[in-house]
Amino acid sequence: MKLNFRRIITGLLLPALLVAISLVIVSIYPAAALADDFTKATLPNNADFSGKDLTTYEFTQATVRNGKFVNSNLTGVSLIGGNFDSADMTGANMTNALLDTARLTRTNLTNAILVGAFTSVTNFDGAIIDGADFTDVLLRKDIKMKLCKVAKGTNPTTGRDTRETLECS
């Protein structure tokens, strides 16, 4: 009888204990419970990632319309094929980010750092790029020409002139 009682207690107590420990960890470290892979996700309008370190996040083919990424760290993050229409990426660090085929239409990139970002066919139509740093960013000629028409300002972090980083003539 003792042996069966021990098995029952062990069979019920151990799982209950593990659930309790998990709940404590999630309450202490809520970020650990959040998924950081938003691949193909449609996030609510105005999703706010401002001031966050997003270097472990994935936004491939995500839709984040009107999203807020003000002063966020997107270094090396994949935004490939994502829709960031009307997003606010003011001061965001997108060094070496993967932006190929992303839609950054009407996106505010004021003072953003895009050094070394991969952007071959990124759509920047209507984007605000005042003070953005495009150093070592390869752009298609037609996209570069559009950006050069509106480029102005100097990035306050890198000290580089936007027109110079785009190599506007």
PDB file of C-alpha atoms in Angstrom:
ATOM      1  CA  MET A   1       0.000   0.000   0.000  1.00  0.00           C
ATOM      2  CA  LYS A   2       2.846   2.397   0.824  1.00  0.00           C
ATOM      3  CA  LEU A   3       4.431   1.870  -2.600  1.00  0.00           C
ATOM      4  CA  ASN A   4       1.226   2.737  -4.480  1.00  0.00           C
ATOM      5  CA  PHE A   5       0.673   5.790  -2.302  1.00  0.00           C
ATOM      6  CA  ARG A   6       4.199   7.030  -3.096  1.00  0.00           C
ATOM      7  CA  ARG A   7       3.637   6.547  -6.834  1.00  0.00           C
ATOM      8  CA  ILE A   8       0.376   8.470  -6.666  1.00  0.00           C
ATOM      9  CA  ILE A   9       1.949  11.313  -4.689  1.00  0.00           C
ATOM     10  CA  THR A  10       4.977  11.395  -7.011  1.00  0.00           C
ATOM     11  CA  GLY A  11       2.752  11.213 -10.089  1.00  0.00           C
ATOM     12  CA  LEU A  12       0.609  14.142  -8.939  1.00  0.00           C
ATOM     13  CA  LEU A  13       3.029  16.197  -6.900  1.00  0.00           C
ATOM     14  CA  LEU A  14       5.876  16.375  -9.399  1.00  0.00           C
ATOM     15  CA  PRO A  15       3.781  17.742 -12.309  1.00  0.00           C
ATOM     16  CA  ALA A  16       2.041  20.185  -9.961  1.00  0.00           C
ATOM     17  CA  LEU A  17       5.397  21.359  -8.664  1.00  0.00           C
ATOM     18  CA  LEU A  18       6.729  21.871 -12.216  1.00  0.00           C
ATOM     19  CA  VAL A  19       3.639  23.904 -13.159  1.00  0.00           C
ATOM     20  CA  ALA A  20       4.061  26.048 -10.030  1.00  0.00           C
ATOM     21  CA  ILE A  21       7.735  26.673 -10.803  1.00  0.00           C
ATOM     22  CA  SER A  22       6.856  27.624 -14.405  1.00  0.00           C
ATOM     23  CA  LEU A  23       4.248  30.105 -13.193  1.00  0.00           C
ATOM     24  CA  VAL A  24       6.737  31.694 -10.810  1.00  0.00           C
ATOM     25  CA  ILE A  25       9.360  32.030 -13.556  1.00  0.00           C
ATOM     26  CA  VAL A  26       6.855  33.588 -15.989  1.00  0.00           C
ATOM     27  CA  SER A  27       5.715  36.070 -13.329  1.00  0.00           C
ATOM     28  CA  ILE A  28       9.304  37.058 -12.501  1.00  0.00           C
ATOM     29  CA  TYR A  29      10.532  37.058 -16.112  1.00  0.00           C
ATOM     30  CA  PRO A  30       7.476  37.840 -18.285  1.00  0.00           C
ATOM     31  CA  ALA A  31       9.667  38.540 -21.331  1.00  0.00           C
ATOM     32  CA  ALA A  32      10.699  34.882 -21.333  1.00  0.00           C
ATOM     33  CA  ALA A  33       7.083  33.948 -21.973  1.00  0.00           C
ATOM     34  CA  LEU A  34       6.762  36.257 -24.973  1.00  0.00           C
ATOM     35  CA  ALA A  35       7.459  34.888 -28.419  1.00  0.00           C
ATOM     36  CA  ASP A  36      10.107  36.821 -30.279  1.00  0.00           C
ATOM     37  CA  ASP A  37       9.390  35.229 -33.647  1.00  0.00           C
ATOM     38  CA  PHE A  38       6.794  37.265 -35.514  1.00  0.00           C
ATOM     39  CA  THR A  39       7.350  35.536 -38.867  1.00  0.00           C
ATOM     40  CA  LYS A  40       4.222  36.021 -41.004  1.00  0.00           C
ATOM     41  CA  ALA A  41       2.395  37.514 -38.010  1.00  0.00           C
ATOM     42  CA  THR A  42      -0.046  40.383 -38.291  1.00  0.00           C
ATOM     43  CA  LEU A  43       0.487  42.540 -35.241  1.00  0.00           C
ATOM     44  CA  PRO A  44      -2.076  45.044 -33.978  1.00  0.00           C
ATOM     45  CA  ASN A  45      -1.904  48.566 -35.377  1.00  0.00           C
ATOM     46  CA  ASN A  46       0.386  50.748 -33.279  1.00  0.00           C
ATOM     47  CA  ALA A  47       2.296  47.782 -31.778  1.00  0.00           C
ATOM     48  CA  ASP A  48       4.971  49.457 -29.674  1.00  0.00           C
ATOM     49  CA  PHE A  49       8.551  48.157 -29.587  1.00  0.00           C
ATOM     50  CA  SER A  50      10.086  51.539 -28.757  1.00  0.00           C
ATOM     51  CA  GLY A  51      13.374  51.552 -26.882  1.00  0.00           C
ATOM     52  CA  LYS A  52      13.663  47.766 -26.915  1.00  0.00           C
ATOM     53  CA  ASP A  53      16.550  45.512 -27.824  1.00  0.00           C
ATOM     54  CA  LEU A  54      15.024  43.443 -30.637  1.00  0.00           C
ATOM     55  CA  THR A  55      18.222  41.746 -31.785  1.00  0.00           C
ATOM     56  CA  THR A  56      16.770  38.287 -31.091  1.00  0.00           C
ATOM     57  CA  TYR A  57      13.462  39.034 -32.812  1.00  0.00           C
ATOM     58  CA  GLU A  58      12.288  37.935 -36.257  1.00  0.00           C
ATOM     59  CA  PHE A  59       9.878  40.018 -38.358  1.00  0.00           C
ATOM     60  CA  THR A  60      10.143  38.166 -41.693  1.00  0.00           C
ATOM     61  CA  GLN A  61       6.939  38.753 -43.693  1.00  0.00           C
ATOM     62  CA  ALA A  62       5.311  40.342 -40.638  1.00  0.00           C
ATOM     63  CA  THR A  63       2.736  43.103 -40.878  1.00  0.00           C
ATOM     64  CA  VAL A  64       3.334  45.899 -38.375  1.00  0.00           C
ATOM     65  CA  ARG A  65       1.408  48.873 -39.764  1.00  0.00           C
ATOM     66  CA  ASN A  66       1.836  52.059 -37.746  1.00  0.00           C
ATOM     67  CA  GLY A  67       4.252  50.160 -35.487  1.00  0.00           C
ATOM     68  CA  LYS A  68       6.486  52.085 -33.154  1.00  0.00           C
ATOM     69  CA  PHE A  69      10.192  51.217 -33.117  1.00  0.00           C
ATOM     70  CA  VAL A  70      11.496  54.556 -31.798  1.00  0.00           C
ATOM     71  CA  ASN A  71      15.117  54.175 -30.607  1.00  0.00           C
ATOM     72  CA  SER A  72      14.872  50.388 -30.793  1.00  0.00           C
ATOM     73  CA  ASN A  73      17.820  48.120 -31.559  1.00  0.00           C
ATOM     74  CA  LEU A  74      17.105  46.098 -34.719  1.00  0.00           C
ATOM     75  CA  THR A  75      20.749  45.253 -35.410  1.00  0.00           C
ATOM     76  CA  GLY A  76      20.915  42.225 -37.716  1.00  0.00           C
ATOM     77  CA  VAL A  77      17.154  41.595 -37.482  1.00  0.00           C
ATOM     78  CA  SER A  78      15.253  40.151 -40.445  1.00  0.00           C
ATOM     79  CA  LEU A  79      12.406  42.314 -41.711  1.00  0.00           C
ATOM     80  CA  ILE A  80      12.465  40.574 -45.114  1.00  0.00           C
ATOM     81  CA  GLY A  81       9.150  40.943 -46.915  1.00  0.00           C
ATOM     82  CA  GLY A  82       7.580  42.700 -43.935  1.00  0.00           C
ATOM     83  CA  ASN A  83       4.986  45.456 -44.173  1.00  0.00           C
ATOM     84  CA  PHE A  84       5.963  48.385 -41.958  1.00  0.00           C
ATOM     85  CA  ASP A  85       3.714  50.958 -43.629  1.00  0.00           C
ATOM     86  CA  SER A  86       3.611  54.223 -41.657  1.00  0.00           C
ATOM     87  CA  ALA A  87       5.832  52.823 -38.896  1.00  0.00           C
ATOM     88  CA  ASP A  88       7.829  55.157 -36.677  1.00  0.00           C
ATOM     89  CA  MET A  89      11.459  54.009 -36.691  1.00  0.00           C
ATOM     90  CA  THR A  90      12.914  57.306 -35.508  1.00  0.00           C
ATOM     91  CA  GLY A  91      16.425  56.724 -34.167  1.00  0.00           C
ATOM     92  CA  ALA A  92      16.222  52.948 -34.690  1.00  0.00           C
ATOM     93  CA  ASN A  93      19.513  51.097 -35.115  1.00  0.00           C
ATOM     94  CA  MET A  94      19.084  48.799 -38.125  1.00  0.00           C
ATOM     95  CA  THR A  95      22.770  48.101 -38.699  1.00  0.00           C
ATOM     96  CA  ASN A  96      23.137  44.983 -40.873  1.00  0.00           C
ATOM     97  CA  ALA A  97      19.371  44.402 -40.802  1.00  0.00           C
ATOM     98  CA  LEU A  98      17.803  42.359 -43.594  1.00  0.00           C
ATOM     99  CA  LEU A  99      15.235  44.622 -45.248  1.00  0.00           C
ATOM    100  CA  ASP A 100      14.998  43.027 -48.686  1.00  0.00           C
ATOM    101  CA  THR A 101      11.487  43.320 -50.202  1.00  0.00           C
ATOM    102  CA  ALA A 102      10.225  45.031 -47.031  1.00  0.00           C
ATOM    103  CA  ARG A 103       7.671  47.813 -47.379  1.00  0.00           C
ATOM    104  CA  LEU A 104       8.818  50.874 -45.450  1.00  0.00           C
ATOM    105  CA  THR A 105       6.292  53.106 -47.182  1.00  0.00           C
ATOM    106  CA  ARG A 106       5.555  56.346 -45.335  1.00  0.00           C
ATOM    107  CA  THR A 107       7.854  55.100 -42.557  1.00  0.00           C
ATOM    108  CA  ASN A 108       9.607  57.662 -40.387  1.00  0.00           C
ATOM    109  CA  LEU A 109      13.320  56.808 -40.509  1.00  0.00           C
ATOM    110  CA  THR A 110      14.485  60.120 -39.040  1.00  0.00           C
ATOM    111  CA  ASN A 111      17.974  59.638 -37.531  1.00  0.00           C
ATOM    112  CA  ALA A 112      17.808  55.868 -38.127  1.00  0.00           C
ATOM    113  CA  ILE A 113      21.045  53.953 -38.648  1.00  0.00           C
ATOM    114  CA  LEU A 114      20.906  51.533 -41.579  1.00  0.00           C
ATOM    115  CA  VAL A 115      24.665  50.932 -41.901  1.00  0.00           C
ATOM    116  CA  GLY A 116      25.317  47.794 -43.955  1.00  0.00           C
ATOM    117  CA  ALA A 117      21.615  46.907 -44.164  1.00  0.00           C
ATOM    118  CA  PHE A 118      20.547  44.624 -47.018  1.00  0.00           C
ATOM    119  CA  THR A 119      17.915  46.541 -48.983  1.00  0.00           C
ATOM    120  CA  SER A 120      18.099  45.558 -52.648  1.00  0.00           C
ATOM    121  CA  VAL A 121      14.380  45.997 -53.405  1.00  0.00           C
ATOM    122  CA  THR A 122      13.026  47.629 -50.261  1.00  0.00           C
ATOM    123  CA  ASN A 123      10.136  50.021 -50.868  1.00  0.00           C
ATOM    124  CA  PHE A 124      10.879  53.402 -49.270  1.00  0.00           C
ATOM    125  CA  ASP A 125       8.093  55.340 -51.043  1.00  0.00           C
ATOM    126  CA  GLY A 126       7.071  58.333 -48.936  1.00  0.00           C
ATOM    127  CA  ALA A 127       9.576  57.507 -46.178  1.00  0.00           C
ATOM    128  CA  ILE A 128      11.069  60.301 -44.093  1.00  0.00           C
ATOM    129  CA  ILE A 129      14.835  59.830 -44.077  1.00  0.00           C
ATOM    130  CA  ASP A 130      16.051  63.069 -42.459  1.00  0.00           C
ATOM    131  CA  GLY A 131      19.353  62.313 -40.737  1.00  0.00           C
ATOM    132  CA  ALA A 132      19.288  58.602 -41.649  1.00  0.00           C
ATOM    133  CA  ASP A 133      22.652  56.913 -42.175  1.00  0.00           C
ATOM    134  CA  PHE A 134      22.773  54.651 -45.266  1.00  0.00           C
ATOM    135  CA  THR A 135      26.535  53.940 -45.133  1.00  0.00           C
ATOM    136  CA  ASP A 136      27.446  50.753 -47.053  1.00  0.00           C
ATOM    137  CA  VAL A 137      23.827  50.105 -48.072  1.00  0.00           C
ATOM    138  CA  LEU A 138      23.492  48.783 -51.608  1.00  0.00           C
ATOM    139  CA  LEU A 139      20.415  50.227 -53.264  1.00  0.00           C
ATOM    140  CA  ARG A 140      18.979  49.825 -56.725  1.00  0.00           C
ATOM    141  CA  LYS A 141      19.662  52.927 -58.800  1.00  0.00           C
ATOM    142  CA  ASP A 142      15.980  53.936 -59.065  1.00  0.00           C
ATOM    143  CA  ILE A 143      15.426  53.596 -55.299  1.00  0.00           C
ATOM    144  CA  LYS A 144      18.609  55.554 -54.568  1.00  0.00           C
ATOM    145  CA  MET A 145      17.487  58.352 -56.924  1.00  0.00           C
ATOM    146  CA  LYS A 146      14.132  58.634 -55.121  1.00  0.00           C
ATOM    147  CA  LEU A 147      15.832  58.756 -51.726  1.00  0.00           C
ATOM    148  CA  CYS A 148      18.357  61.357 -52.897  1.00  0.00           C
ATOM    149  CA  LYS A 149      15.483  63.679 -53.875  1.00  0.00           C
ATOM    150  CA  VAL A 150      14.346  63.906 -50.232  1.00  0.00           C
ATOM    151  CA  ALA A 151      17.622  63.247 -48.373  1.00  0.00           C
ATOM    152  CA  LYS A 152      18.741  65.847 -45.874  1.00  0.00           C
ATOM    153  CA  GLY A 153      20.210  66.149 -42.424  1.00  0.00           C
ATOM    154  CA  THR A 154      22.993  64.592 -40.411  1.00  0.00           C
ATOM    155  CA  ASN A 155      22.680  61.569 -38.187  1.00  0.00           C
ATOM    156  CA  PRO A 156      23.245  62.705 -34.579  1.00  0.00           C
ATOM    157  CA  THR A 157      24.784  59.381 -33.531  1.00  0.00           C
ATOM    158  CA  THR A 158      27.163  58.683 -36.416  1.00  0.00           C
ATOM    159  CA  GLY A 159      27.711  62.322 -37.478  1.00  0.00           C
ATOM    160  CA  ARG A 160      27.241  61.355 -41.141  1.00  0.00           C
ATOM    161  CA  ASP A 161      25.306  63.403 -43.665  1.00  0.00           C
ATOM    162  CA  THR A 162      22.373  61.487 -45.185  1.00  0.00           C
ATOM    163  CA  ARG A 163      23.102  62.640 -48.757  1.00  0.00           C
ATOM    164  CA  GLU A 164      26.750  61.603 -48.427  1.00  0.00           C
ATOM    165  CA  THR A 165      25.871  58.148 -47.059  1.00  0.00           C
ATOM    166  CA  LEU A 166      23.540  57.639 -50.038  1.00  0.00           C
ATOM    167  CA  GLU A 167      26.311  58.892 -52.348  1.00  0.00           C
ATOM    168  CA  CYS A 168      23.931  61.384 -53.936  1.00  0.00           C
ATOM    169  CA  SER A 169      25.501  63.415 -56.718  1.00  0.00           C
TER     170      SER A 169
END
